[in-house]
PDB file of C-alpha atoms in Angstrom:
ATOM      1  CA  UNK A   1     -78.834 -11.919 -14.706  1.00  0.00           C
ATOM      2  CA  UNK A   2     -80.108 -11.740 -18.285  1.00  0.00           C
ATOM      3  CA  UNK A   3     -77.643  -8.956 -19.074  1.00  0.00           C
ATOM      4  CA  UNK A   4     -74.751 -10.956 -17.624  1.00  0.00           C
ATOM      5  CA  UNK A   5     -75.631 -14.144 -19.502  1.00  0.00           C
ATOM      6  CA  UNK A   6     -76.389 -12.303 -22.722  1.00  0.00           C
ATOM      7  CA  UNK A   7     -73.060 -10.433 -22.549  1.00  0.00           C
ATOM      8  CA  UNK A   8     -71.177 -13.685 -21.968  1.00  0.00           C
ATOM      9  CA  UNK A   9     -72.917 -15.444 -24.864  1.00  0.00           C
ATOM     10  CA  UNK A  10     -72.370 -12.482 -27.169  1.00  0.00           C
ATOM     11  CA  UNK A  11     -68.648 -12.434 -26.326  1.00  0.00           C
ATOM     12  CA  UNK A  12     -68.404 -16.158 -27.112  1.00  0.00           C
ATOM     13  CA  UNK A  13     -70.301 -15.648 -30.377  1.00  0.00           C
ATOM     14  CA  UNK A  14     -67.618 -13.245 -31.601  1.00  0.00           C
ATOM     15  CA  UNK A  15     -65.111 -16.104 -31.798  1.00  0.00           C
ATOM     16  CA  UNK A  16     -64.501 -17.631 -35.246  1.00  0.00           C
ATOM     17  CA  UNK A  17     -66.200 -20.931 -36.031  1.00  0.00           C
ATOM     18  CA  UNK A  18     -62.944 -22.836 -35.639  1.00  0.00           C
ATOM     19  CA  UNK A  19     -62.532 -21.611 -32.056  1.00  0.00           C
ATOM     20  CA  UNK A  20     -66.185 -22.327 -31.275  1.00  0.00           C
ATOM     21  CA  UNK A  21     -65.768 -25.930 -32.355  1.00  0.00           C
ATOM     22  CA  UNK A  22     -62.783 -26.275 -30.021  1.00  0.00           C
ATOM     23  CA  UNK A  23     -65.091 -25.164 -27.200  1.00  0.00           C
ATOM     24  CA  UNK A  24     -67.691 -27.662 -28.416  1.00  0.00           C
ATOM     25  CA  UNK A  25     -65.114 -30.481 -28.294  1.00  0.00           C
ATOM     26  CA  UNK A  26     -64.295 -29.565 -24.688  1.00  0.00           C
ATOM     27  CA  UNK A  27     -67.944 -29.592 -23.642  1.00  0.00           C
ATOM     28  CA  UNK A  28     -68.454 -32.906 -25.431  1.00  0.00           C
ATOM     29  CA  UNK A  29     -65.920 -34.558 -23.132  1.00  0.00           C
ATOM     30  CA  UNK A  30     -67.699 -33.157 -20.084  1.00  0.00           C
ATOM     31  CA  UNK A  31     -71.292 -33.801 -21.153  1.00  0.00           C
ATOM     32  CA  UNK A  32     -70.713 -37.267 -22.586  1.00  0.00           C
ATOM     33  CA  UNK A  33     -68.009 -38.825 -20.425  1.00  0.00           C
ATOM     34  CA  UNK A  34     -68.435 -37.021 -17.089  1.00  0.00           C
ATOM     35  CA  UNK A  35     -72.012 -35.754 -16.772  1.00  0.00           C
ATOM     36  CA  UNK A  36     -73.643 -38.349 -19.035  1.00  0.00           C
ATOM     37  CA  UNK A  37     -76.443 -35.934 -19.915  1.00  0.00           C
ATOM     38  CA  UNK A  38     -79.678 -37.917 -20.533  1.00  0.00           C
ATOM     39  CA  UNK A  39     -77.726 -40.969 -21.683  1.00  0.00           C
ATOM     40  CA  UNK A  40     -80.465 -43.327 -20.505  1.00  0.00           C
ATOM     41  CA  UNK A  41     -83.047 -41.621 -22.743  1.00  0.00           C
ATOM     42  CA  UNK A  42     -80.670 -41.552 -25.715  1.00  0.00           C
ATOM     43  CA  UNK A  43     -79.781 -45.242 -25.393  1.00  0.00           C
ATOM     44  CA  UNK A  44     -83.447 -46.228 -25.115  1.00  0.00           C
ATOM     45  CA  UNK A  45     -84.463 -44.114 -28.114  1.00  0.00           C
ATOM     46  CA  UNK A  46     -81.678 -45.485 -30.299  1.00  0.00           C
ATOM     47  CA  UNK A  47     -82.337 -49.094 -29.280  1.00  0.00           C
ATOM     48  CA  UNK A  48     -86.054 -48.792 -30.059  1.00  0.00           C
ATOM     49  CA  UNK A  49     -85.543 -46.834 -33.280  1.00  0.00           C
ATOM     50  CA  UNK A  50     -82.789 -49.037 -34.733  1.00  0.00           C
ATOM     51  CA  UNK A  51     -83.268 -52.606 -33.431  1.00  0.00           C
ATOM     52  CA  UNK A  52     -81.638 -53.882 -36.626  1.00  0.00           C
ATOM     53  CA  UNK A  53     -78.328 -52.200 -35.750  1.00  0.00           C
ATOM     54  CA  UNK A  54     -75.706 -53.756 -33.497  1.00  0.00           C
ATOM     55  CA  UNK A  55     -74.956 -52.306 -30.068  1.00  0.00           C
ATOM     56  CA  UNK A  56     -71.636 -50.977 -31.349  1.00  0.00           C
ATOM     57  CA  UNK A  57     -73.340 -49.247 -34.308  1.00  0.00           C
ATOM     58  CA  UNK A  58     -75.801 -47.553 -31.958  1.00  0.00           C
ATOM     59  CA  UNK A  59     -72.926 -46.589 -29.679  1.00  0.00           C
ATOM     60  CA  UNK A  60     -71.203 -44.874 -32.605  1.00  0.00           C
ATOM     61  CA  UNK A  61     -74.399 -42.936 -33.416  1.00  0.00           C
ATOM     62  CA  UNK A  62     -74.620 -41.968 -29.749  1.00  0.00           C
ATOM     63  CA  UNK A  63     -71.084 -40.566 -29.658  1.00  0.00           C
ATOM     64  CA  UNK A  64     -71.591 -38.641 -32.913  1.00  0.00           C
ATOM     65  CA  UNK A  65     -74.894 -37.296 -31.617  1.00  0.00           C
ATOM     66  CA  UNK A  66     -73.344 -35.829 -28.476  1.00  0.00           C
ATOM     67  CA  UNK A  67     -70.599 -34.223 -30.558  1.00  0.00           C
ATOM     68  CA  UNK A  68     -73.235 -32.665 -32.807  1.00  0.00           C
ATOM     69  CA  UNK A  69     -75.313 -31.535 -29.810  1.00  0.00           C
ATOM     70  CA  UNK A  70     -72.348 -29.516 -28.519  1.00  0.00           C
ATOM     71  CA  UNK A  71     -71.808 -28.130 -32.029  1.00  0.00           C
ATOM     72  CA  UNK A  72     -75.484 -27.140 -32.157  1.00  0.00           C
ATOM     73  CA  UNK A  73     -75.069 -25.065 -29.012  1.00  0.00           C
ATOM     74  CA  UNK A  74     -72.078 -23.022 -30.227  1.00  0.00           C
ATOM     75  CA  UNK A  75     -73.516 -22.710 -33.754  1.00  0.00           C
ATOM     76  CA  UNK A  76     -76.692 -21.275 -32.260  1.00  0.00           C
ATOM     77  CA  UNK A  77     -74.778 -18.795 -30.110  1.00  0.00           C
ATOM     78  CA  UNK A  78     -72.964 -17.617 -33.225  1.00  0.00           C
ATOM     79  CA  UNK A  79     -76.266 -16.340 -34.624  1.00  0.00           C
ATOM     80  CA  UNK A  80     -76.212 -13.433 -32.159  1.00  0.00           C
ATOM     81  CA  UNK A  81     -73.397 -11.653 -33.956  1.00  0.00           C
ATOM     82  CA  UNK A  82     -72.617 -13.400 -37.254  1.00  0.00           C
ATOM     83  CA  UNK A  83     -72.787 -11.370 -40.458  1.00  0.00           C
ATOM     84  CA  UNK A  84     -74.938 -12.481 -43.383  1.00  0.00           C
ATOM     85  CA  UNK A  85     -71.839 -12.978 -45.529  1.00  0.00           C
ATOM     86  CA  UNK A  86     -70.111 -15.228 -42.987  1.00  0.00           C
ATOM     87  CA  UNK A  87     -73.293 -17.146 -42.225  1.00  0.00           C
ATOM     88  CA  UNK A  88     -73.929 -17.941 -45.882  1.00  0.00           C
ATOM     89  CA  UNK A  89     -70.491 -19.548 -46.134  1.00  0.00           C
ATOM     90  CA  UNK A  90     -71.846 -22.253 -43.832  1.00  0.00           C
ATOM     91  CA  UNK A  91     -75.442 -22.619 -45.030  1.00  0.00           C
ATOM     92  CA  UNK A  92     -77.167 -23.250 -48.341  1.00  0.00           C
ATOM     93  CA  UNK A  93     -80.897 -22.984 -49.016  1.00  0.00           C
ATOM     94  CA  UNK A  94     -82.313 -24.980 -51.916  1.00  0.00           C
ATOM     95  CA  UNK A  95     -85.775 -24.897 -53.471  1.00  0.00           C
ATOM     96  CA  UNK A  96     -86.423 -21.271 -52.556  1.00  0.00           C
ATOM     97  CA  UNK A  97     -87.271 -20.479 -56.165  1.00  0.00           C
ATOM     98  CA  UNK A  98     -90.469 -22.510 -55.713  1.00  0.00           C
ATOM     99  CA  UNK A  99     -91.294 -20.512 -52.567  1.00  0.00           C
ATOM    100  CA  UNK A 100     -90.873 -17.304 -54.548  1.00  0.00           C
ATOM    101  CA  UNK A 101     -93.069 -18.680 -57.327  1.00  0.00           C
ATOM    102  CA  UNK A 102     -95.837 -19.333 -54.800  1.00  0.00           C
ATOM    103  CA  UNK A 103     -95.464 -15.787 -53.466  1.00  0.00           C
ATOM    104  CA  UNK A 104     -95.649 -14.381 -56.997  1.00  0.00           C
ATOM    105  CA  UNK A 105     -98.870 -16.329 -57.554  1.00  0.00           C
ATOM    106  CA  UNK A 106    -100.393 -14.915 -54.372  1.00  0.00           C
ATOM    107  CA  UNK A 107     -99.978 -17.917 -52.038  1.00  0.00           C
ATOM    108  CA  UNK A 108     -98.428 -17.890 -48.569  1.00  0.00           C
ATOM    109  CA  UNK A 109     -96.002 -20.667 -47.624  1.00  0.00           C
ATOM    110  CA  UNK A 110     -95.264 -22.869 -44.633  1.00  0.00           C
ATOM    111  CA  UNK A 111     -92.297 -25.110 -43.941  1.00  0.00           C
ATOM    112  CA  UNK A 112     -92.502 -28.193 -41.731  1.00  0.00           C
ATOM    113  CA  UNK A 113     -89.408 -29.831 -40.237  1.00  0.00           C
ATOM    114  CA  UNK A 114     -88.147 -31.803 -37.264  1.00  0.00           C
ATOM    115  CA  UNK A 115     -85.397 -31.506 -34.682  1.00  0.00           C
ATOM    116  CA  UNK A 116     -82.920 -32.717 -37.280  1.00  0.00           C
ATOM    117  CA  UNK A 117     -79.862 -30.565 -37.932  1.00  0.00           C
ATOM    118  CA  UNK A 118     -79.659 -27.043 -36.595  1.00  0.00           C
ATOM    119  CA  UNK A 119     -83.300 -26.007 -36.862  1.00  0.00           C
ATOM    120  CA  UNK A 120     -82.424 -22.554 -35.437  1.00  0.00           C
ATOM    121  CA  UNK A 121     -80.811 -21.693 -38.778  1.00  0.00           C
ATOM    122  CA  UNK A 122     -84.257 -21.735 -40.362  1.00  0.00           C
ATOM    123  CA  UNK A 123     -84.740 -18.212 -38.986  1.00  0.00           C
ATOM    124  CA  UNK A 124     -82.381 -17.022 -41.739  1.00  0.00           C
ATOM    125  CA  UNK A 125     -84.337 -18.549 -44.634  1.00  0.00           C
ATOM    126  CA  UNK A 126     -84.931 -15.123 -46.154  1.00  0.00           C
ATOM    127  CA  UNK A 127     -81.247 -15.077 -47.105  1.00  0.00           C
ATOM    128  CA  UNK A 128     -82.081 -17.757 -49.654  1.00  0.00           C
ATOM    129  CA  UNK A 129     -84.627 -15.540 -51.403  1.00  0.00           C
ATOM    130  CA  UNK A 130     -83.856 -12.999 -54.096  1.00  0.00           C
ATOM    131  CA  UNK A 131     -87.077 -11.167 -54.974  1.00  0.00           C
ATOM    132  CA  UNK A 132     -88.937 -10.644 -51.719  1.00  0.00           C
ATOM    133  CA  UNK A 133     -88.164  -8.445 -48.717  1.00  0.00           C
ATOM    134  CA  UNK A 134     -89.151  -9.500 -45.241  1.00  0.00           C
ATOM    135  CA  UNK A 135     -90.210  -7.905 -42.003  1.00  0.00           C
ATOM    136  CA  UNK A 136     -86.641  -7.579 -40.797  1.00  0.00           C
ATOM    137  CA  UNK A 137     -85.760  -7.541 -37.114  1.00  0.00           C
ATOM    138  CA  UNK A 138     -82.450  -5.696 -37.318  1.00  0.00           C
ATOM    139  CA  UNK A 139     -79.927  -5.865 -34.499  1.00  0.00           C
ATOM    140  CA  UNK A 140     -80.405  -2.889 -32.215  1.00  0.00           C
ATOM    141  CA  UNK A 141     -83.435  -1.461 -34.026  1.00  0.00           C
ATOM    142  CA  UNK A 142     -87.167  -1.945 -34.272  1.00  0.00           C
ATOM    143  CA  UNK A 143     -88.837  -4.105 -36.890  1.00  0.00           C
ATOM    144  CA  UNK A 144     -89.254  -2.519 -40.288  1.00  0.00           C
ATOM    145  CA  UNK A 145     -92.188  -3.283 -42.562  1.00  0.00           C
ATOM    146  CA  UNK A 146     -91.328  -4.806 -45.919  1.00  0.00           C
ATOM    147  CA  UNK A 147     -93.140  -6.986 -48.432  1.00  0.00           C
ATOM    148  CA  UNK A 148     -93.408 -10.268 -46.518  1.00  0.00           C
ATOM    149  CA  UNK A 149     -92.842 -11.935 -43.156  1.00  0.00           C
ATOM    150  CA  UNK A 150     -90.492 -14.841 -42.434  1.00  0.00           C
ATOM    151  CA  UNK A 151     -90.294 -16.571 -39.084  1.00  0.00           C
ATOM    152  CA  UNK A 152     -90.533 -19.498 -36.714  1.00  0.00           C
ATOM    153  CA  UNK A 153     -93.295 -20.801 -34.495  1.00  0.00           C
ATOM    154  CA  UNK A 154     -91.886 -21.672 -31.090  1.00  0.00           C
ATOM    155  CA  UNK A 155     -92.926 -23.132 -27.759  1.00  0.00           C
ATOM    156  CA  UNK A 156     -91.984 -20.676 -24.970  1.00  0.00           C
ATOM    157  CA  UNK A 157     -89.422 -21.997 -22.497  1.00  0.00           C
ATOM    158  CA  UNK A 158     -90.318 -22.246 -18.821  1.00  0.00           C
ATOM    159  CA  UNK A 159     -87.179 -20.307 -17.891  1.00  0.00           C
ATOM    160  CA  UNK A 160     -88.034 -16.683 -18.696  1.00  0.00           C
ATOM    161  CA  UNK A 161     -84.402 -15.611 -19.033  1.00  0.00           C
ATOM    162  CA  UNK A 162     -83.468 -18.301 -21.560  1.00  0.00           C
ATOM    163  CA  UNK A 163     -86.766 -17.842 -23.375  1.00  0.00           C
ATOM    164  CA  UNK A 164     -85.920 -14.171 -23.885  1.00  0.00           C
ATOM    165  CA  UNK A 165     -82.375 -15.048 -24.929  1.00  0.00           C
ATOM    166  CA  UNK A 166     -83.447 -17.632 -27.517  1.00  0.00           C
ATOM    167  CA  UNK A 167     -85.975 -15.225 -28.994  1.00  0.00           C
ATOM    168  CA  UNK A 168     -83.164 -12.693 -29.450  1.00  0.00           C
ATOM    169  CA  UNK A 169     -80.913 -15.328 -31.032  1.00  0.00           C
ATOM    170  CA  UNK A 170     -83.613 -16.449 -33.460  1.00  0.00           C
ATOM    171  CA  UNK A 171     -84.589 -12.911 -34.393  1.00  0.00           C
ATOM    172  CA  UNK A 172     -80.972 -11.823 -34.879  1.00  0.00           C
ATOM    173  CA  UNK A 173     -81.128 -13.264 -38.403  1.00  0.00           C
ATOM    174  CA  UNK A 174     -84.352 -11.331 -39.168  1.00  0.00           C
ATOM    175  CA  UNK A 175     -86.779 -14.138 -38.416  1.00  0.00           C
ATOM    176  CA  UNK A 176     -89.945 -13.261 -36.484  1.00  0.00           C
ATOM    177  CA  UNK A 177     -90.645 -15.593 -33.543  1.00  0.00           C
ATOM    178  CA  UNK A 178     -94.290 -16.197 -32.667  1.00  0.00           C
ATOM    179  CA  UNK A 179     -95.604 -18.453 -29.852  1.00  0.00           C
ATOM    180  CA  UNK A 180     -97.518 -21.380 -31.296  1.00  0.00           C
ATOM    181  CA  UNK A 181    -100.747 -20.392 -29.527  1.00  0.00           C
ATOM    182  CA  UNK A 182    -100.729 -17.031 -31.342  1.00  0.00           C
ATOM    183  CA  UNK A 183     -99.671 -18.027 -34.851  1.00  0.00           C
ATOM    184  CA  UNK A 184    -103.114 -18.192 -36.472  1.00  0.00           C
ATOM    185  CA  UNK A 185    -103.991 -14.712 -35.247  1.00  0.00           C
ATOM    186  CA  UNK A 186    -100.716 -13.349 -36.631  1.00  0.00           C
ATOM    187  CA  UNK A 187    -101.131 -15.081 -39.987  1.00  0.00           C
ATOM    188  CA  UNK A 188    -104.603 -13.611 -40.409  1.00  0.00           C
ATOM    189  CA  UNK A 189    -103.277 -10.174 -39.458  1.00  0.00           C
ATOM    190  CA  UNK A 190    -100.407 -10.362 -41.957  1.00  0.00           C
ATOM    191  CA  UNK A 191    -102.778 -11.471 -44.708  1.00  0.00           C
ATOM    192  CA  UNK A 192    -105.049  -8.514 -44.025  1.00  0.00           C
ATOM    193  CA  UNK A 193    -101.993  -6.258 -44.371  1.00  0.00           C
ATOM    194  CA  UNK A 194    -101.275  -7.803 -47.777  1.00  0.00           C
ATOM    195  CA  UNK A 195     -97.989  -9.441 -46.712  1.00  0.00           C
ATOM    196  CA  UNK A 196     -96.795 -12.849 -47.849  1.00  0.00           C
ATOM    197  CA  UNK A 197     -95.659 -15.207 -45.095  1.00  0.00           C
ATOM    198  CA  UNK A 198     -93.172 -18.059 -44.725  1.00  0.00           C
ATOM    199  CA  UNK A 199     -93.215 -19.686 -41.293  1.00  0.00           C
ATOM    200  CA  UNK A 200     -91.478 -22.822 -40.090  1.00  0.00           C
ATOM    201  CA  UNK A 201     -93.255 -25.417 -37.923  1.00  0.00           C
ATOM    202  CA  UNK A 202     -91.230 -27.930 -35.905  1.00  0.00           C
ATOM    203  CA  UNK A 203     -93.755 -30.730 -35.618  1.00  0.00           C
ATOM    204  CA  UNK A 204     -92.095 -33.718 -33.932  1.00  0.00           C
ATOM    205  CA  UNK A 205     -92.494 -32.773 -30.266  1.00  0.00           C
ATOM    206  CA  UNK A 206     -94.227 -35.120 -27.843  1.00  0.00           C
ATOM    207  CA  UNK A 207     -97.757 -33.726 -27.399  1.00  0.00           C
ATOM    208  CA  UNK A 208     -99.537 -33.453 -24.061  1.00  0.00           C
ATOM    209  CA  UNK A 209    -102.133 -36.157 -23.462  1.00  0.00           C
ATOM    210  CA  UNK A 210    -105.050 -33.869 -24.321  1.00  0.00           C
ATOM    211  CA  UNK A 211    -103.362 -32.732 -27.564  1.00  0.00           C
ATOM    212  CA  UNK A 212    -102.816 -36.174 -29.094  1.00  0.00           C
ATOM    213  CA  UNK A 213    -104.662 -36.136 -32.407  1.00  0.00           C
ATOM    214  CA  UNK A 214    -103.092 -38.997 -34.327  1.00  0.00           C
ATOM    215  CA  UNK A 215    -100.812 -42.033 -34.014  1.00  0.00           C
ATOM    216  CA  UNK A 216     -98.192 -42.757 -36.673  1.00  0.00           C
ATOM    217  CA  UNK A 217     -95.499 -45.353 -37.215  1.00  0.00           C
ATOM    218  CA  UNK A 218     -92.297 -43.373 -36.734  1.00  0.00           C
ATOM    219  CA  UNK A 219     -88.846 -44.886 -36.298  1.00  0.00           C
ATOM    220  CA  UNK A 220     -90.174 -48.353 -35.567  1.00  0.00           C
ATOM    221  CA  UNK A 221     -92.515 -47.100 -32.833  1.00  0.00           C
ATOM    222  CA  UNK A 222     -96.179 -46.134 -32.522  1.00  0.00           C
ATOM    223  CA  UNK A 223     -95.878 -42.403 -31.973  1.00  0.00           C
ATOM    224  CA  UNK A 224     -98.462 -39.885 -30.713  1.00  0.00           C
ATOM    225  CA  UNK A 225     -98.566 -36.631 -32.672  1.00  0.00           C
ATOM    226  CA  UNK A 226    -100.722 -33.540 -32.924  1.00  0.00           C
ATOM    227  CA  UNK A 227    -102.005 -32.150 -36.171  1.00  0.00           C
ATOM    228  CA  UNK A 228    -102.156 -28.478 -35.250  1.00  0.00           C
ATOM    229  CA  UNK A 229     -99.664 -27.431 -37.926  1.00  0.00           C
ATOM    230  CA  UNK A 230    -101.597 -29.345 -40.573  1.00  0.00           C
ATOM    231  CA  UNK A 231    -104.879 -27.714 -39.546  1.00  0.00           C
ATOM    232  CA  UNK A 232    -103.411 -24.207 -39.652  1.00  0.00           C
ATOM    233  CA  UNK A 233    -101.804 -24.806 -43.058  1.00  0.00           C
ATOM    234  CA  UNK A 234    -105.112 -26.117 -44.380  1.00  0.00           C
ATOM    235  CA  UNK A 235    -107.103 -23.225 -42.941  1.00  0.00           C
ATOM    236  CA  UNK A 236    -104.693 -20.668 -44.442  1.00  0.00           C
ATOM    237  CA  UNK A 237    -104.374 -22.633 -47.717  1.00  0.00           C
ATOM    238  CA  UNK A 238    -100.575 -22.488 -47.554  1.00  0.00           C
ATOM    239  CA  UNK A 239     -98.167 -24.054 -49.988  1.00  0.00           C
ATOM    240  CA  UNK A 240     -96.562 -26.640 -47.707  1.00  0.00           C
ATOM    241  CA  UNK A 241     -92.874 -27.539 -47.894  1.00  0.00           C
ATOM    242  CA  UNK A 242     -91.004 -30.288 -46.098  1.00  0.00           C
ATOM    243  CA  UNK A 243     -87.617 -28.909 -45.082  1.00  0.00           C
ATOM    244  CA  UNK A 244     -84.967 -31.588 -45.318  1.00  0.00           C
ATOM    245  CA  UNK A 245     -81.747 -30.773 -43.478  1.00  0.00           C
ATOM    246  CA  UNK A 246     -78.378 -32.219 -44.424  1.00  0.00           C
ATOM    247  CA  UNK A 247     -74.973 -31.703 -42.817  1.00  0.00           C
ATOM    248  CA  UNK A 248     -72.347 -32.645 -45.407  1.00  0.00           C
ATOM    249  CA  UNK A 249     -69.558 -31.867 -42.945  1.00  0.00           C
ATOM    250  CA  UNK A 250     -68.947 -30.033 -39.720  1.00  0.00           C
ATOM    251  CA  UNK A 251     -70.044 -26.419 -39.932  1.00  0.00           C
ATOM    252  CA  UNK A 252     -72.009 -26.891 -43.166  1.00  0.00           C
ATOM    253  CA  UNK A 253     -75.780 -27.252 -43.517  1.00  0.00           C
ATOM    254  CA  UNK A 254     -78.106 -27.596 -46.494  1.00  0.00           C
ATOM    255  CA  UNK A 255     -81.799 -26.762 -46.109  1.00  0.00           C
ATOM    256  CA  UNK A 256     -83.877 -28.244 -48.919  1.00  0.00           C
ATOM    257  CA  UNK A 257     -87.389 -26.844 -49.380  1.00  0.00           C
ATOM    258  CA  UNK A 258     -89.385 -29.683 -50.942  1.00  0.00           C
ATOM    259  CA  UNK A 259     -92.943 -28.893 -52.024  1.00  0.00           C
ATOM    260  CA  UNK A 260     -95.481 -31.319 -50.519  1.00  0.00           C
ATOM    261  CA  UNK A 261     -98.731 -29.697 -51.641  1.00  0.00           C
ATOM    262  CA  UNK A 262    -100.275 -26.405 -52.660  1.00  0.00           C
ATOM    263  CA  UNK A 263    -103.748 -27.594 -51.699  1.00  0.00           C
ATOM    264  CA  UNK A 264    -103.576 -28.891 -48.110  1.00  0.00           C
ATOM    265  CA  UNK A 265    -107.310 -28.300 -47.576  1.00  0.00           C
ATOM    266  CA  UNK A 266    -108.074 -31.037 -50.125  1.00  0.00           C
ATOM    267  CA  UNK A 267    -106.103 -33.687 -48.244  1.00  0.00           C
ATOM    268  CA  UNK A 268    -107.722 -36.075 -45.775  1.00  0.00           C
ATOM    269  CA  UNK A 269    -107.221 -35.278 -42.105  1.00  0.00           C
ATOM    270  CA  UNK A 270    -103.875 -36.622 -40.920  1.00  0.00           C
ATOM    271  CA  UNK A 271    -102.458 -37.384 -44.370  1.00  0.00           C
ATOM    272  CA  UNK A 272    -100.140 -34.372 -44.477  1.00  0.00           C
ATOM    273  CA  UNK A 273     -98.844 -35.199 -41.001  1.00  0.00           C
ATOM    274  CA  UNK A 274     -98.241 -38.834 -41.970  1.00  0.00           C
ATOM    275  CA  UNK A 275     -96.311 -37.788 -45.071  1.00  0.00           C
ATOM    276  CA  UNK A 276     -94.235 -35.388 -43.003  1.00  0.00           C
ATOM    277  CA  UNK A 277     -93.205 -38.071 -40.508  1.00  0.00           C
ATOM    278  CA  UNK A 278     -92.360 -40.497 -43.329  1.00  0.00           C
ATOM    279  CA  UNK A 279     -90.058 -37.908 -44.922  1.00  0.00           C
ATOM    280  CA  UNK A 280     -88.514 -37.003 -41.579  1.00  0.00           C
ATOM    281  CA  UNK A 281     -87.780 -40.650 -40.834  1.00  0.00           C
ATOM    282  CA  UNK A 282     -86.025 -41.024 -44.191  1.00  0.00           C
ATOM    283  CA  UNK A 283     -83.835 -38.015 -43.352  1.00  0.00           C
ATOM    284  CA  UNK A 284     -83.016 -39.352 -39.890  1.00  0.00           C
ATOM    285  CA  UNK A 285     -82.089 -42.788 -41.187  1.00  0.00           C
ATOM    286  CA  UNK A 286     -79.655 -41.195 -43.628  1.00  0.00           C
ATOM    287  CA  UNK A 287     -77.975 -39.232 -40.838  1.00  0.00           C
ATOM    288  CA  UNK A 288     -79.198 -40.269 -37.368  1.00  0.00           C
ATOM    289  CA  UNK A 289     -76.447 -38.462 -35.465  1.00  0.00           C
ATOM    290  CA  UNK A 290     -77.980 -34.996 -35.962  1.00  0.00           C
ATOM    291  CA  UNK A 291     -81.412 -35.813 -34.538  1.00  0.00           C
ATOM    292  CA  UNK A 292     -82.413 -34.709 -31.013  1.00  0.00           C
ATOM    293  CA  UNK A 293     -82.303 -38.068 -29.240  1.00  0.00           C
ATOM    294  CA  UNK A 294     -82.290 -36.538 -25.740  1.00  0.00           C
ATOM    295  CA  UNK A 295     -86.003 -35.777 -26.026  1.00  0.00           C
ATOM    296  CA  UNK A 296     -88.223 -38.529 -24.562  1.00  0.00           C
ATOM    297  CA  UNK A 297     -90.896 -38.265 -27.256  1.00  0.00           C
ATOM    298  CA  UNK A 298     -92.119 -41.868 -26.808  1.00  0.00           C
ATOM    299  CA  UNK A 299     -92.973 -41.608 -23.121  1.00  0.00           C
ATOM    300  CA  UNK A 300     -96.738 -41.791 -23.791  1.00  0.00           C
ATOM    301  CA  UNK A 301     -98.256 -45.083 -24.943  1.00  0.00           C
ATOM    302  CA  UNK A 302    -101.438 -45.694 -26.893  1.00  0.00           C
ATOM    303  CA  UNK A 303    -102.723 -48.102 -24.245  1.00  0.00           C
ATOM    304  CA  UNK A 304    -102.535 -45.467 -21.524  1.00  0.00           C
ATOM    305  CA  UNK A 305    -104.015 -42.823 -23.832  1.00  0.00           C
ATOM    306  CA  UNK A 306    -107.031 -44.999 -24.571  1.00  0.00           C
ATOM    307  CA  UNK A 307    -107.559 -45.548 -20.839  1.00  0.00           C
ATOM    308  CA  UNK A 308    -107.528 -41.785 -20.271  1.00  0.00           C
ATOM    309  CA  UNK A 309    -109.409 -40.346 -23.254  1.00  0.00           C
ATOM    310  CA  UNK A 310    -112.365 -40.921 -25.574  1.00  0.00           C
ATOM    311  CA  UNK A 311    -111.723 -40.706 -29.324  1.00  0.00           C
ATOM    312  CA  UNK A 312    -114.515 -40.311 -31.893  1.00  0.00           C
ATOM    313  CA  UNK A 313    -114.036 -40.074 -35.665  1.00  0.00           C
ATOM    314  CA  UNK A 314    -110.287 -39.670 -35.199  1.00  0.00           C
ATOM    315  CA  UNK A 315    -110.606 -36.765 -32.768  1.00  0.00           C
ATOM    316  CA  UNK A 316    -109.831 -36.558 -29.053  1.00  0.00           C
ATOM    317  CA  UNK A 317    -113.178 -35.496 -27.547  1.00  0.00           C
ATOM    318  CA  UNK A 318    -112.463 -35.610 -23.828  1.00  0.00           C
ATOM    319  CA  UNK A 319    -111.521 -37.454 -20.673  1.00  0.00           C
ATOM    320  CA  UNK A 320    -112.599 -41.058 -20.287  1.00  0.00           C
ATOM    321  CA  UNK A 321    -114.624 -41.126 -17.073  1.00  0.00           C
TER     322      UNK A 321
END
């Protein structure tokens, strides 16, 4: 089944962008008007996030979001076969000179972003660099060892077939995909080998009850978050970048690497995470239609959490019995 699906997706990916967006328009009509995929969740999220907007304004964001969601799917498929030259006609990376400066001064880097814009494109960040080679995962060949490692931390999908497929898609552009539970071990290993690292953390998922470490005000709602990315960055003393994503027009993305700190270990617990969510909210408010509104990230409330768990000194220490 994997071979069949992979072959079909690869064949679709060979189409030019213009044809892929025609396919996306077709699926938009089906998903939005016929299937109504997760419309209830989207409407609730938009209403709670933008109470100041009229119903018609939120409806317009909703329609644009579903159009972008279909674009995201075909854009991601394109990664399987797209050439570097063609890809770079659609993407621009800014602020990579600061990343290279950190590398030159002996410091590893980490990027933190949300589900805003096509986050899968982050796997090609090495194309924005000029002076550093990366551990490249070439199509049809084994990984080759170069000067540094670029990649994404991901949460494995429950469906094994699609998990394997998305790993292949992400690694097609030379990014290394590492499950989030293994990232610290890999970072330590790369450092021992003398390689510089640049890994992206998507940090706006809804945490499981036992993983809630902090509550922040995000998009007009009290939001549970975990601080695992912050703790790893602090432990590894990474230069931390917020990655702002813009979509000036259809088929065009700009990834802006904005330095947040080069000394995360000196920041108070939770401060880096709070700053990240504040920056992400600013980005979303500027362009709300390219945020992943289908995810029910506000399904857990603080009241229920406090009934379930005991918190001491800002840390979840166990089940409330």
